[in-house]
């Protein structure tokens, strides 16, 4: 995780009392977020900007323009930090935003990934909200940088997608074979096993519990590995696993995600990245799902695992294709959701906003948790453009925040509505 520094900029031409007052206002906005940051006093000279930028090398910079005439100061500070990504905040008074835009333009020309947020009046609640949103974006990006990730795969060979994810985040992807995990099941923590059983007490089992201990031990081993090794996310290549061991890890993943241990199925590192982003932005890991049907303005999503904290009710059933134990069928909160998919090379995220109108075990021909999502436009041509089948859905409209995080990571973001015709 990269630490965050907030740097404030002003020119003395605008008056020391004026910009010091603004400095105190923004400091209050920042303090209310509860996000841990380091900060500078108002920077008013190029020499100061360069010196402090050097001091905060390897930090993720958030630059706040208190007054106009600060674009060069912001540029020099950002360049001195050496950070390849920068967040900027401007406001509507004293030419703050014009300077912010100029700084962004100069940094863009140097290949730095940037994002601007801005408000009208610094003292307003709106500006406080903007500062909070910006720092959540900064916290999300900084938490991803240098991440340790685990891939549980058929063989202990690092695939291209893992190496590309390492390059994107400057992190490490460890690969462990499913046989290694299976060999550790006898060492599973008893307290974690009991915790797993307890978390499932509220659900109806429509099938025997004969193999539940196997899943409980899988859960306990994976959770212990996540905690003991500091893994930010884990992807499980579950199909080879269920074919060999005749038990699916779906329930283990459902409980782990509800507990904040981010785990993606089918070894999907791209969807895992989206889930890691969602977790930082919303507190929920989201639901990874197949895009099964596109009709009119509706998309039918389905998958055999969903975090238990994302459903209103559920029951334990067999896994769809295999008929093996276990899968979770759940009914989601009928609400507005952000949905997104990411390309295998992490070059583009496509996303949209829709409303879940119906969910649960609606059809016997799809994975066990299903949801019908309605959008404001026809989506039947969307499969022509999607970067991947798997989508990750999370309650709320976080498209702007997701776009900001994507841009700062060097990933293009395209909204569905831009590629599939006009809104109804």
PDB file of N, CA and C in Angstrom, residues 79 181 257 289 349 358 389 400:
ATOM      1  N   UNK A  79       6.088  16.103 -10.118  1.00  0.00           N
ATOM      2  CA  UNK A  79       7.227  15.500 -10.811  1.00  0.00           C
ATOM      3  C   UNK A  79       8.319  15.085  -9.822  1.00  0.00           C
ATOM      4  N   UNK A 181      -3.314 -26.984  -1.701  1.00  0.00           N
ATOM      5  CA  UNK A 181      -4.410 -26.592  -0.798  1.00  0.00           C
ATOM      6  C   UNK A 181      -5.077 -27.835  -0.229  1.00  0.00           C
ATOM      7  N   UNK A 257     -16.001 -13.740   1.069  1.00  0.00           N
ATOM      8  CA  UNK A 257     -16.285 -12.402   0.547  1.00  0.00           C
ATOM      9  C   UNK A 257     -17.138 -11.590   1.510  1.00  0.00           C
ATOM     10  N   UNK A 289     -20.437 -12.568 -11.895  1.00  0.00           N
ATOM     11  CA  UNK A 289     -21.537 -13.293 -12.535  1.00  0.00           C
ATOM     12  C   UNK A 289     -21.360 -13.401 -14.040  1.00  0.00           C
ATOM     13  N   UNK A 349     -12.065  -1.177 -19.011  1.00  0.00           N
ATOM     14  CA  UNK A 349     -13.224  -1.550 -18.199  1.00  0.00           C
ATOM     15  C   UNK A 349     -14.453  -0.964 -18.872  1.00  0.00           C
ATOM     16  N   UNK A 358     -35.655  -8.609 -10.379  1.00  0.00           N
ATOM     17  CA  UNK A 358     -36.015  -9.966  -9.965  1.00  0.00           C
ATOM     18  C   UNK A 358     -34.738 -10.755  -9.750  1.00  0.00           C
ATOM     19  N   UNK A 389     -16.861 -11.888 -20.452  1.00  0.00           N
ATOM     20  CA  UNK A 389     -18.156 -12.396 -20.024  1.00  0.00           C
ATOM     21  C   UNK A 389     -18.441 -12.015 -18.577  1.00  0.00           C
ATOM     22  N   UNK A 400     -18.574   6.885 -11.523  1.00  0.00           N
ATOM     23  CA  UNK A 400     -17.570   7.947 -11.601  1.00  0.00           C
ATOM     24  C   UNK A 400     -16.315   7.571 -10.814  1.00  0.00           C
TER      25      UNK A 400
END
